XYZ file of C-alpha atoms in Angstrom:
695
model
C -22.916 17.486 -22.587
C -20.238 15.751 -20.522
C -17.729 17.482 -18.290
C -14.281 16.120 -17.375
C -12.226 16.927 -14.286
C -8.598 15.817 -14.061
C -5.906 15.553 -11.411
C -2.944 13.306 -10.547
C -2.674 10.673 -7.824
C 0.682 8.991 -7.253
C 1.996 10.589 -10.435
C -0.710 9.042 -12.620
C -3.662 10.822 -14.263
C -7.079 10.500 -12.606
C -10.025 11.603 -14.736
C -13.681 11.950 -13.693
C -16.256 12.398 -16.447
C -19.857 13.422 -15.699
C -22.947 13.607 -17.887
C -21.878 11.044 -20.484
C -23.529 7.810 -19.283
C -26.324 6.561 -17.003
C -28.391 9.716 -17.179
C -31.331 8.149 -15.330
C -29.301 7.529 -12.162
C -29.325 10.197 -9.452
C -25.578 10.538 -9.936
C -23.029 8.855 -12.222
C -19.379 9.152 -13.234
C -16.794 7.476 -15.449
C -13.533 7.129 -13.506
C -10.298 6.667 -15.463
C -6.977 5.940 -13.764
C -4.356 5.077 -16.345
C -6.107 2.518 -18.550
C -8.393 1.354 -15.743
C -12.011 2.443 -16.209
C -14.883 2.116 -13.719
C -18.458 3.380 -14.078
C -20.076 4.329 -10.745
C -23.782 5.089 -10.406
C -25.902 6.093 -7.400
C -29.685 5.864 -7.276
C -32.314 6.373 -4.577
C -35.982 5.466 -4.300
C -38.552 8.248 -4.384
C -40.175 7.198 -1.123
C -38.943 5.577 2.112
C -39.375 1.852 2.564
C -42.261 1.089 4.928
C -41.859 -0.818 8.177
C -38.081 -0.654 8.617
C -35.898 0.907 11.321
C -32.619 1.047 9.386
C -31.082 2.760 6.361
C -31.437 0.404 3.332
C -28.100 1.014 1.583
C -26.623 -1.464 -0.905
C -23.152 -1.077 -2.412
C -21.934 -3.383 -5.154
C -18.563 -3.691 -6.870
C -19.026 -5.623 -10.121
C -16.119 -7.261 -11.942
C -16.645 -7.799 -15.672
C -14.268 -10.371 -17.095
C -14.119 -8.596 -20.437
C -12.236 -5.862 -18.557
C -9.132 -8.086 -18.705
C -9.939 -9.853 -21.965
C -11.241 -13.065 -20.373
C -14.337 -15.173 -20.893
C -15.773 -16.284 -17.522
C -15.361 -19.901 -16.460
C -18.240 -22.260 -15.682
C -20.948 -23.688 -17.915
C -22.806 -20.404 -18.422
C -19.732 -18.450 -19.501
C -21.087 -15.293 -17.919
C -20.544 -13.489 -14.637
C -22.576 -15.022 -11.842
C -22.557 -14.249 -8.146
C -19.800 -11.830 -7.115
C -16.402 -13.236 -6.216
C -15.163 -13.026 -2.637
C -12.807 -10.263 -3.767
C -15.713 -8.263 -5.205
C -17.694 -8.698 -1.980
C -14.720 -7.577 0.109
C -14.255 -4.517 -2.096
C -17.959 -3.690 -1.723
C -17.487 -3.819 2.057
C -14.447 -1.554 1.891
C -16.525 1.022 -0.013
C -19.567 0.574 2.245
C -17.851 1.026 5.620
C -16.582 4.615 5.158
C -19.696 5.816 3.320
C -22.504 4.382 5.473
C -21.840 6.599 8.561
C -22.009 9.734 6.384
C -25.632 9.262 5.310
C -28.363 10.656 7.599
C -29.153 8.092 10.283
C -32.904 8.513 9.798
C -32.902 8.164 5.994
C -35.216 5.282 5.009
C -35.142 5.633 1.211
C -33.424 2.774 -0.578
C -30.018 3.842 -1.897
C -28.016 1.745 -4.346
C -24.426 2.409 -5.421
C -22.981 0.238 -8.195
C -19.408 0.409 -9.502
C -18.794 -1.621 -12.655
C -15.228 -2.469 -13.673
C -15.083 -2.228 -17.481
C -11.325 -1.972 -18.144
C -8.353 -2.973 -15.996
C -4.745 -1.854 -16.149
C -3.160 -3.956 -13.386
C -0.844 -1.128 -12.302
C -3.851 1.103 -11.582
C -6.275 -0.330 -9.063
C -9.933 -0.624 -10.129
C -10.792 -0.797 -6.412
C -9.345 2.699 -5.952
C -11.428 3.934 -8.901
C -14.571 2.359 -7.455
C -14.029 3.994 -4.058
C -13.545 7.428 -5.621
C -16.389 6.873 -8.102
C -18.867 5.763 -5.427
C -18.116 8.787 -3.273
C -18.371 11.402 -6.007
C -21.416 9.809 -7.687
C -23.379 10.230 -4.452
C -21.820 13.594 -3.631
C -22.886 15.232 -6.913
C -26.326 13.599 -6.789
C -29.404 14.853 -4.927
C -29.062 12.031 -2.344
C -28.367 13.380 1.182
C -24.744 12.599 2.034
C -22.148 14.245 4.264
C -19.262 13.723 1.841
C -17.242 13.543 -0.194
C -14.750 10.985 1.083
C -11.702 9.611 -0.690
C -9.448 6.595 -0.303
C -5.936 5.486 -1.219
C -3.808 2.380 -0.936
C -0.441 2.546 0.826
C 2.526 0.198 0.409
C 5.819 0.155 2.288
C 9.169 -0.847 0.773
C 12.365 -0.535 2.826
C 10.546 1.711 5.293
C 9.314 4.119 2.588
C 5.586 4.659 2.065
C 4.095 4.519 -1.451
C 0.647 5.745 -2.514
C -1.258 3.343 -4.811
C 1.688 0.982 -5.479
C 1.886 -0.676 -8.910
C 2.113 -4.440 -9.475
C 5.879 -4.644 -9.007
C 5.765 -2.527 -5.861
C 2.883 -4.563 -4.396
C 4.969 -7.727 -4.664
C 7.803 -6.160 -2.664
C 5.674 -4.254 -0.157
C 5.470 -5.216 3.526
C 2.159 -3.405 3.805
C -1.172 -3.476 1.977
C -3.133 -0.662 3.602
C -6.290 1.070 2.402
C -7.440 4.208 4.190
C -10.617 6.185 3.558
C -11.266 9.607 4.975
C -12.850 13.010 4.712
C -10.913 16.243 4.540
C -10.836 16.271 8.353
C -10.820 12.698 9.672
C -9.967 9.081 8.924
C -13.161 7.109 8.291
C -11.986 3.571 7.450
C -8.818 1.476 7.792
C -8.150 -1.989 6.411
C -4.708 -3.543 6.273
C -2.643 -6.641 5.748
C 0.986 -6.435 6.835
C 4.168 -8.422 7.360
C 4.412 -7.803 11.113
C 4.606 -4.012 10.800
C 5.142 -2.020 14.010
C 2.409 0.139 15.523
C 4.532 3.234 14.875
C 4.959 2.429 11.181
C 1.267 1.622 10.851
C 0.236 4.913 12.471
C 2.632 6.868 10.255
C 1.315 5.056 7.162
C -2.277 5.969 8.074
C -1.323 9.617 8.550
C 0.641 9.548 5.272
C -2.475 8.238 3.522
C -4.665 10.911 5.061
C -2.488 13.688 3.705
C -3.095 12.374 0.176
C -6.795 11.903 0.955
C -7.111 15.567 1.913
C -5.832 16.567 -1.543
C -8.276 14.251 -3.327
C -11.166 15.451 -1.139
C -10.362 19.061 -2.077
C -10.470 18.037 -5.753
C -13.815 16.250 -5.257
C -15.303 19.120 -3.271
C -14.502 21.502 -6.109
C -16.523 19.260 -8.447
C -19.443 19.131 -6.001
C -19.416 22.912 -5.681
C -19.609 23.291 -9.467
C -22.062 20.587 -10.583
C -23.577 19.097 -7.416
C -27.388 18.929 -7.238
C -29.403 20.219 -4.265
C -30.158 17.371 -1.827
C -33.738 16.104 -1.776
C -35.955 16.377 1.288
C -36.951 13.135 2.994
C -39.240 12.004 5.800
C -37.276 12.306 9.025
C -37.648 9.507 11.560
C -37.549 10.879 15.088
C -38.745 9.730 18.473
C -41.333 12.056 19.972
C -39.475 13.851 22.771
C -42.432 13.768 25.147
C -42.819 9.999 24.632
C -39.097 9.449 25.208
C -39.121 11.574 28.376
C -42.121 9.624 29.739
C -40.454 6.268 29.088
C -37.121 7.438 30.505
C -38.745 8.731 33.684
C -40.669 5.489 34.163
C -38.207 2.827 33.009
C -34.652 4.202 33.350
C -33.843 2.360 36.587
C -35.394 -0.864 35.291
C -33.267 -0.669 32.121
C -30.124 -0.032 34.155
C -30.796 -3.083 36.304
C -31.492 -5.189 33.208
C -28.272 -4.136 31.505
C -26.017 -4.568 34.531
C -24.829 -8.179 34.011
C -22.020 -10.038 32.241
C -24.427 -12.671 30.896
C -26.009 -11.810 27.548
C -28.810 -14.360 28.050
C -29.765 -12.908 31.418
C -29.638 -9.373 30.010
C -31.910 -10.253 27.077
C -34.402 -11.973 29.396
C -34.484 -8.977 31.752
C -35.011 -6.542 28.875
C -37.969 -8.559 27.576
C -39.656 -8.066 30.946
C -38.946 -4.327 30.820
C -40.380 -4.008 27.311
C -43.582 -5.854 28.269
C -43.970 -3.732 31.391
C -43.573 -0.500 29.403
C -46.133 -1.641 26.801
C -48.686 -2.371 29.529
C -47.959 0.758 31.575
C -48.391 3.129 28.616
C -51.195 1.257 26.840
C -53.731 4.024 27.490
C -51.434 6.941 26.636
C -49.428 5.294 23.841
C -51.414 2.316 22.445
C -49.188 -0.382 20.923
C -51.129 -0.445 17.675
C -50.076 3.124 17.001
C -46.902 3.647 19.026
C -45.090 0.294 19.304
C -42.302 1.270 16.866
C -41.759 4.569 18.660
C -41.728 2.851 22.065
C -39.166 0.327 20.819
C -37.042 3.130 19.362
C -37.257 5.067 22.634
C -36.190 2.040 24.682
C -33.292 1.411 22.287
C -32.246 5.056 22.581
C -32.512 4.834 26.371
C -30.281 1.725 26.505
C -27.755 3.411 24.235
C -27.713 6.554 26.386
C -27.231 4.556 29.594
C -24.402 2.378 28.242
C -22.564 5.322 26.693
C -22.881 7.442 29.828
C -21.671 4.581 32.042
C -18.549 4.147 29.925
C -17.864 7.805 29.190
C -18.464 9.368 32.581
C -18.403 6.552 35.150
C -15.761 4.291 33.501
C -18.295 1.510 34.082
C -18.971 -1.348 31.640
C -22.136 -3.445 31.593
C -20.275 -6.576 32.708
C -18.341 -4.831 35.487
C -14.936 -4.906 33.782
C -12.417 -2.118 33.807
C -11.950 -0.096 30.616
C -8.786 -2.020 29.660
C -9.779 -5.350 31.222
C -10.290 -8.432 29.043
C -13.082 -10.921 29.491
C -12.187 -14.396 30.856
C -10.094 -16.214 28.246
C -9.341 -19.876 27.561
C -7.627 -21.951 24.870
C -7.671 -25.637 24.014
C -6.189 -27.736 21.208
C -6.646 -31.263 19.868
C -10.377 -31.488 20.515
C -11.233 -33.447 17.368
C -9.313 -36.727 16.994
C -9.655 -37.341 13.250
C -9.123 -33.842 11.864
C -5.622 -32.585 11.058
C -5.678 -29.821 13.679
C -8.215 -28.118 15.947
C -8.308 -25.243 18.409
C -11.026 -23.779 20.627
C -10.696 -20.171 21.771
C -13.149 -18.638 24.239
C -13.499 -15.000 25.285
C -16.371 -14.473 27.719
C -19.478 -15.844 25.984
C -17.776 -15.838 22.582
C -16.467 -19.232 21.413
C -14.713 -20.081 18.150
C -13.740 -23.579 17.057
C -11.171 -23.564 14.238
C -10.289 -26.684 12.257
C -7.287 -27.110 9.939
C -7.175 -29.382 6.897
C -3.939 -30.107 5.013
C -4.076 -31.188 1.379
C -1.878 -31.472 -1.704
C -0.962 -28.237 -3.462
C -3.289 -29.209 -6.298
C -6.223 -28.561 -3.949
C -5.433 -24.837 -3.823
C -8.411 -22.622 -4.713
C -8.595 -21.437 -8.320
C -9.387 -17.717 -8.644
C -11.481 -16.512 -11.589
C -11.373 -12.725 -11.434
C -9.977 -9.558 -12.983
C -6.855 -9.524 -10.787
C -3.531 -11.244 -11.318
C -4.037 -13.869 -8.602
C -4.883 -17.228 -10.182
C -4.881 -19.510 -7.147
C -4.941 -19.362 -3.372
C -2.994 -21.846 -1.294
C -4.282 -20.703 2.115
C -8.044 -20.528 2.597
C -9.767 -19.302 5.747
C -13.534 -19.568 6.037
C -15.786 -18.304 8.824
C -19.252 -19.610 9.695
C -21.763 -17.833 11.916
C -24.723 -20.167 12.563
C -27.898 -18.733 14.052
C -27.627 -20.832 17.216
C -24.482 -18.879 18.156
C -26.730 -15.957 19.099
C -29.675 -18.064 20.288
C -31.736 -17.622 17.116
C -33.516 -20.052 14.783
C -32.642 -18.532 11.424
C -32.108 -21.195 8.709
C -28.672 -21.521 7.117
C -28.460 -19.875 3.701
C -24.715 -19.984 3.093
C -22.155 -17.311 3.962
C -23.191 -13.671 3.706
C -21.012 -10.621 3.205
C -20.215 -10.421 6.896
C -19.018 -14.034 7.045
C -16.898 -13.596 3.933
C -15.422 -10.401 5.362
C -14.543 -11.959 8.712
C -13.006 -14.982 7.000
C -10.888 -12.724 4.814
C -9.705 -10.739 7.856
C -8.498 -13.896 9.596
C -6.897 -15.113 6.359
C -5.058 -11.812 5.972
C -3.934 -11.923 9.631
C -2.360 -15.369 9.363
C -0.958 -15.280 5.841
C 2.302 -13.471 6.778
C 3.324 -16.164 9.286
C 2.677 -19.207 7.098
C 5.678 -21.188 5.806
C 6.495 -21.039 2.098
C 5.476 -23.819 -0.288
C 9.077 -25.038 -0.383
C 9.135 -25.265 3.422
C 5.667 -26.813 3.752
C 4.223 -28.034 0.429
C 0.564 -28.135 1.437
C -2.652 -26.363 0.574
C -4.130 -25.249 3.898
C -7.785 -24.683 4.743
C -8.946 -23.402 8.122
C -12.646 -23.215 8.983
C -13.779 -21.220 12.022
C -17.125 -22.240 13.474
C -18.617 -19.613 15.790
C -20.280 -21.664 18.527
C -21.335 -18.741 20.695
C -21.231 -15.017 20.003
C -21.167 -11.992 22.263
C -18.812 -9.800 20.237
C -15.298 -10.111 18.765
C -15.925 -13.387 16.943
C -13.631 -12.382 14.075
C -10.769 -11.877 16.514
C -11.662 -15.103 18.302
C -11.433 -16.914 14.970
C -7.892 -15.553 14.479
C -6.793 -16.834 17.894
C -8.522 -20.194 17.393
C -6.981 -20.580 13.945
C -3.472 -19.984 15.265
C -4.067 -22.730 17.825
C -5.464 -25.028 15.132
C -2.524 -24.491 12.753
C -0.022 -25.193 15.523
C -1.969 -28.311 16.529
C -1.820 -29.456 12.884
C 1.973 -29.147 12.855
C 2.070 -26.204 10.439
C 5.445 -24.523 11.179
C 4.127 -20.964 11.418
C 6.773 -18.285 11.989
C 4.982 -16.828 15.022
C 1.573 -17.121 16.729
C -1.032 -14.478 15.891
C -3.693 -13.056 18.214
C -6.489 -10.579 17.575
C -8.292 -8.044 19.762
C -10.763 -5.210 19.221
C -11.071 -1.747 20.742
C -14.320 0.189 21.048
C -14.963 3.906 21.264
C -17.351 6.391 22.841
C -17.072 9.980 21.630
C -18.505 13.315 22.649
C -20.314 14.646 19.552
C -19.557 18.188 20.673
C -15.830 17.720 21.344
C -13.478 15.572 19.204
C -10.859 15.561 21.963
C -13.253 14.080 24.522
C -13.346 10.317 23.922
C -12.781 7.027 25.668
C -11.662 3.694 24.220
C -12.240 0.280 25.786
C -10.498 -2.998 25.049
C -12.261 -6.246 24.094
C -15.750 -4.974 23.359
C -18.730 -7.259 23.697
C -21.859 -7.150 21.567
C -23.706 -4.402 23.438
C -20.663 -2.106 23.395
C -20.349 -2.687 19.662
C -24.060 -1.914 19.052
C -24.119 1.271 21.138
C -20.520 2.389 20.600
C -18.911 4.344 17.808
C -16.171 1.997 16.607
C -14.972 -1.576 16.324
C -11.214 -1.315 15.713
C -9.862 -4.835 15.127
C -6.104 -5.448 15.160
C -4.298 -8.780 14.745
C -0.613 -9.496 14.945
C 2.360 -11.241 16.518
C 4.733 -10.092 19.253
C 6.771 -8.489 16.463
C 4.053 -6.445 14.778
C 0.679 -6.034 13.098
C -0.525 -8.451 10.416
C -4.084 -7.183 9.849
C -6.479 -4.336 10.684
C -10.166 -3.838 10.029
C -12.148 -0.894 11.340
C -15.920 -0.400 11.455
C -17.099 3.104 12.318
C -20.447 4.731 13.126
C -19.304 8.336 13.450
C -17.904 10.760 10.908
C -14.260 9.818 11.488
C -11.326 9.342 13.840
C -8.751 11.837 15.024
C -5.025 10.918 15.100
C -5.208 10.677 18.904
C -7.913 8.007 18.766
C -5.980 5.955 16.195
C -2.744 6.120 18.195
C -4.530 5.126 21.416
C -6.297 2.194 19.765
C -3.072 0.822 18.269
C -1.285 1.021 21.612
C -4.099 -0.639 23.553
C -4.490 -3.493 21.093
C -0.732 -4.145 21.229
C -0.757 -4.559 25.011
C -3.847 -6.772 24.940
C -2.450 -8.887 22.106
C 0.719 -9.612 24.072
C -1.315 -10.684 27.104
C -3.493 -13.057 25.064
C -0.451 -14.668 23.455
C 1.633 -15.094 26.613
C -1.009 -15.862 29.201
C -3.573 -17.844 27.233
C -2.646 -19.189 23.810
C 0.974 -20.223 24.342
C 0.021 -21.961 27.571
C -2.285 -24.222 25.550
C 0.367 -25.016 22.925
C 3.815 -23.427 23.076
C 4.926 -24.204 19.521
C 3.763 -26.089 16.418
C 3.757 -29.874 16.775
C 6.811 -31.582 15.331
C 4.777 -33.970 13.185
C 1.551 -33.564 11.265
C -1.480 -35.733 12.032
C -1.365 -39.406 11.102
C -4.555 -38.737 9.123
C -3.025 -35.937 7.032
C -1.407 -36.730 3.685
C 2.383 -37.008 3.739
C 3.940 -35.063 0.893
C 7.157 -35.995 -0.870
C 8.927 -33.367 -2.963
C 11.011 -34.157 -5.992
C 12.176 -32.331 -9.096
C 12.657 -33.637 -12.608
C 14.069 -32.070 -15.782
C 11.438 -30.019 -17.602
C 11.971 -32.041 -20.776
C 10.948 -35.189 -18.853
C 7.543 -33.872 -17.769
C 5.882 -35.174 -20.933
C 7.248 -38.673 -20.311
C 5.951 -38.710 -16.731
C 2.501 -37.534 -17.794
C 2.324 -39.759 -20.865
C 0.029 -39.492 -23.860
C -3.350 -38.208 -22.651
C -2.128 -38.544 -19.056
C -1.937 -42.319 -19.361
C 1.360 -42.769 -17.479
C 0.615 -40.504 -14.521
C -2.907 -41.898 -14.207
C -1.434 -45.382 -14.087
C 0.894 -44.426 -11.232
C -2.013 -42.881 -9.312
C -4.153 -45.974 -9.877
C -1.359 -48.335 -8.770
C -0.339 -46.412 -5.634
C -3.376 -44.398 -4.547
C -1.161 -41.312 -4.230
C -2.124 -37.888 -5.524
C 0.488 -36.265 -7.767
C 0.809 -32.600 -8.748
C 3.361 -31.585 -11.392
C 4.421 -27.948 -11.781
C 5.630 -26.389 -15.033
C 9.156 -25.998 -13.639
C 9.490 -29.734 -12.976
C 8.631 -29.732 -9.273
C 6.496 -32.697 -8.276
C 4.447 -33.076 -5.087
C 3.370 -36.606 -4.169
C 0.708 -36.838 -1.467
C -0.381 -40.016 0.292
C -1.637 -40.814 3.774
C 0.358 -44.072 3.495
C 4.042 -43.130 3.298
C 4.924 -46.382 1.518
C 2.482 -45.556 -1.276
C 4.112 -42.160 -1.686
C 7.598 -43.675 -1.831
C 6.438 -46.217 -4.411
C 5.015 -43.433 -6.589
C 8.321 -41.555 -6.297
C 10.277 -44.638 -7.372
C 7.987 -45.171 -10.352
C 8.582 -41.567 -11.473
C 12.333 -41.959 -10.948
C 12.258 -45.079 -13.087
C 10.497 -43.151 -15.871
C 13.097 -40.398 -16.006
C 16.084 -42.724 -15.521
C 18.327 -43.078 -18.523
C 19.304 -46.740 -19.114
C 23.029 -47.454 -19.226
C 24.976 -50.305 -20.814
C 25.575 -53.078 -18.291
C 22.502 -52.340 -16.145
C 20.246 -55.279 -15.334
C 16.465 -54.984 -15.142
C 13.467 -57.129 -14.348
C 11.453 -56.406 -17.476
C 8.076 -57.326 -18.883
C 7.646 -58.847 -22.345
C 5.257 -56.500 -24.140
C 5.478 -57.654 -27.759
C 6.568 -60.785 -29.649
C 8.062 -60.552 -33.154
C 9.629 -63.225 -35.397
C 13.062 -61.705 -34.794
C 12.818 -61.188 -31.030
C 10.869 -59.846 -28.044
C 10.345 -56.292 -26.903
C 10.748 -55.912 -23.154
C 9.690 -52.916 -21.046
C 12.591 -52.240 -18.672
C 11.332 -48.903 -17.335
C 7.885 -47.300 -17.576
C 7.557 -46.191 -21.182
C 11.018 -47.540 -22.152
C 11.329 -50.747 -24.233
C 14.320 -52.650 -25.506
C 14.721 -55.502 -27.980
C 15.977 -58.942 -27.039
C 17.002 -60.361 -30.447
C 16.133 -64.036 -30.950
C 19.846 -64.759 -30.861
C 20.074 -63.246 -27.345
C 17.191 -65.196 -25.796
C 19.278 -68.241 -24.848
C 22.790 -69.667 -25.166
C 21.837 -72.165 -27.824
C 19.916 -71.761 -31.066
C 16.274 -70.687 -30.681
C 13.872 -71.718 -33.451
C 10.906 -69.599 -32.372
C 10.743 -66.718 -29.911
C 7.683 -68.241 -28.268
C 9.720 -71.326 -27.413
C 11.399 -69.165 -24.754
C 9.075 -66.247 -23.807
C 5.484 -65.089 -24.161
C 3.794 -61.716 -23.842
C 3.355 -60.769 -20.191
C 6.324 -62.802 -18.966
C 8.690 -61.151 -16.484
C 12.332 -61.801 -17.388
C 15.729 -60.549 -16.275
C 17.622 -58.660 -19.003
C 20.876 -56.766 -19.393
C 21.439 -53.653 -21.531
C 24.141 -54.556 -24.060
C 23.875 -51.603 -26.456
C 22.260 -48.170 -26.753
C 22.250 -47.034 -30.365
C 22.745 -43.363 -31.397
C 19.055 -43.184 -32.301
C 18.161 -44.247 -28.727
C 17.134 -47.829 -29.528
C 18.114 -50.287 -26.802
C 19.369 -53.817 -27.314
C 19.081 -56.346 -24.522
C 20.034 -59.916 -23.748
C 18.132 -62.325 -21.565
C 19.936 -63.457 -18.459
C 19.443 -67.095 -17.609
C 17.848 -67.772 -14.251
């Protein structure tokens, strides 16, 4: 028998129904928010997966096109691989939940949220976040929840929880915050240059609503939650760890103490081999290798955290707020439309801009309202960037997430279509990685866009802040700016913030602890602001101070024009015959909008101007007295039909072919001849009469 719990969020009913569907899952729920419906299910394997040293959690957000009354595109006409939006939503659900599972859990856990009905005013993503949390919380799967999440918009300085479609269009902020009843667990935002103060206040505003939802969820868990199952705990034998620490601690410290990742990795390999040999009799590799590796990892983590927390010492010798060496360069690639190389320590990102006609915008096939995307940012992370030999298998969730973060960061500063009528694609190639590649891609992409002559409103830079916390005292923490890979691995947070001198444009936060206090959030926002200003003023703007005045000679030149809506059919022609003819004759690419706007793209400006003139000729209305060079298209006994404009013919009566009497039309003209004619009459029915002008 099912049980329903109800509350309100943002003045709209939220309903959670348990026990009705998916009875074989460990936990399941039907979430209803307005007319939006999502089914969330959580399952776990009976036994741990052998031979792994991580928690095998998978979270999937599945969009079903029937939820919005659509049949999927493509040949198969069924949902295939998840859309980028679905992957990004899965990541947003994953990031706040993953830290709340036991770190030594090795059972496979799968959480699936399926969107089965969508009311655009009520976010299915919100339903999936709530559904995923409560499905696990009421199940027997070990989990330190529940958590909840809300979206926050900002209109005229006022914050709005879970804005509807109309409010989203007006909002200067698209913020999603996840949290427990006590702390903030995840932040992701896109913003129109919002100040740090407004962003902090928005996060706190969200958390107040989250506390209410968490109280509602906790009540459900208390009433129907199952006892959590016991699992095989993975721990390092304390005696083994103490032996390895006593023997190898100084060696590990010496290995870690360098600013060169390659040198550090080489030193650590020597330490590992030495430890294996030294303890072969007491802890044979065949039996203890995994435990030895885990102990050495734990030892490295302890050393790095203690250095930062208590000695204010970082592995590369920097101060806590000191950035790694930075450099910027533009115009590296001569034939592309724009390029920028941004380096931060051993992290290097090459970003390349391509400009194209508006018709090359990406088509979106999903359950949301967005149908196309004019600005596309893609991020590639090849294996060689970290010195590995892994084969390329296409972008994974991480690459898609980092690309979306950079896209979100730059979108607010891009010119409108009317100002700059191009589709824009930026690709960031990570050439070398030692942390903060996503933020490097934002900086490199700003350089690339400016090099391409895109008139962005302001340059954008990105920086990340790390965190070390005292597990016994929430008020005892330290943050460090511009974290490298090791500080990310062993630290508690990667707080990424991008923005201009005016304000924040994007945030993404990855967390490994149970949440952040307000003090940590405020400190991180302040430190990223100061670092962002330094990167912009001292590095990026010294490479290129403003966007180039002209776009690349290899980029298409776009001509804008507008025609009356009732003339669109004439320009396109039957079956597209007219427009295809113009494209074939000029080589230009032509996009026509429903409102009559036309974008003509051609690398050769003359070709674009010719295409414009041909369109103007089509929509021109002939007037009496005008003279044209026309083409004879048809011969009749009583005269010749002459095309004076594309798609517009007029009749030269046999009596108007010459001054004297003409016996046969073909005595004067033949089909295909070019002759000069004058419009002498336009009849009420639109028929045009012409006379031939003697040469």
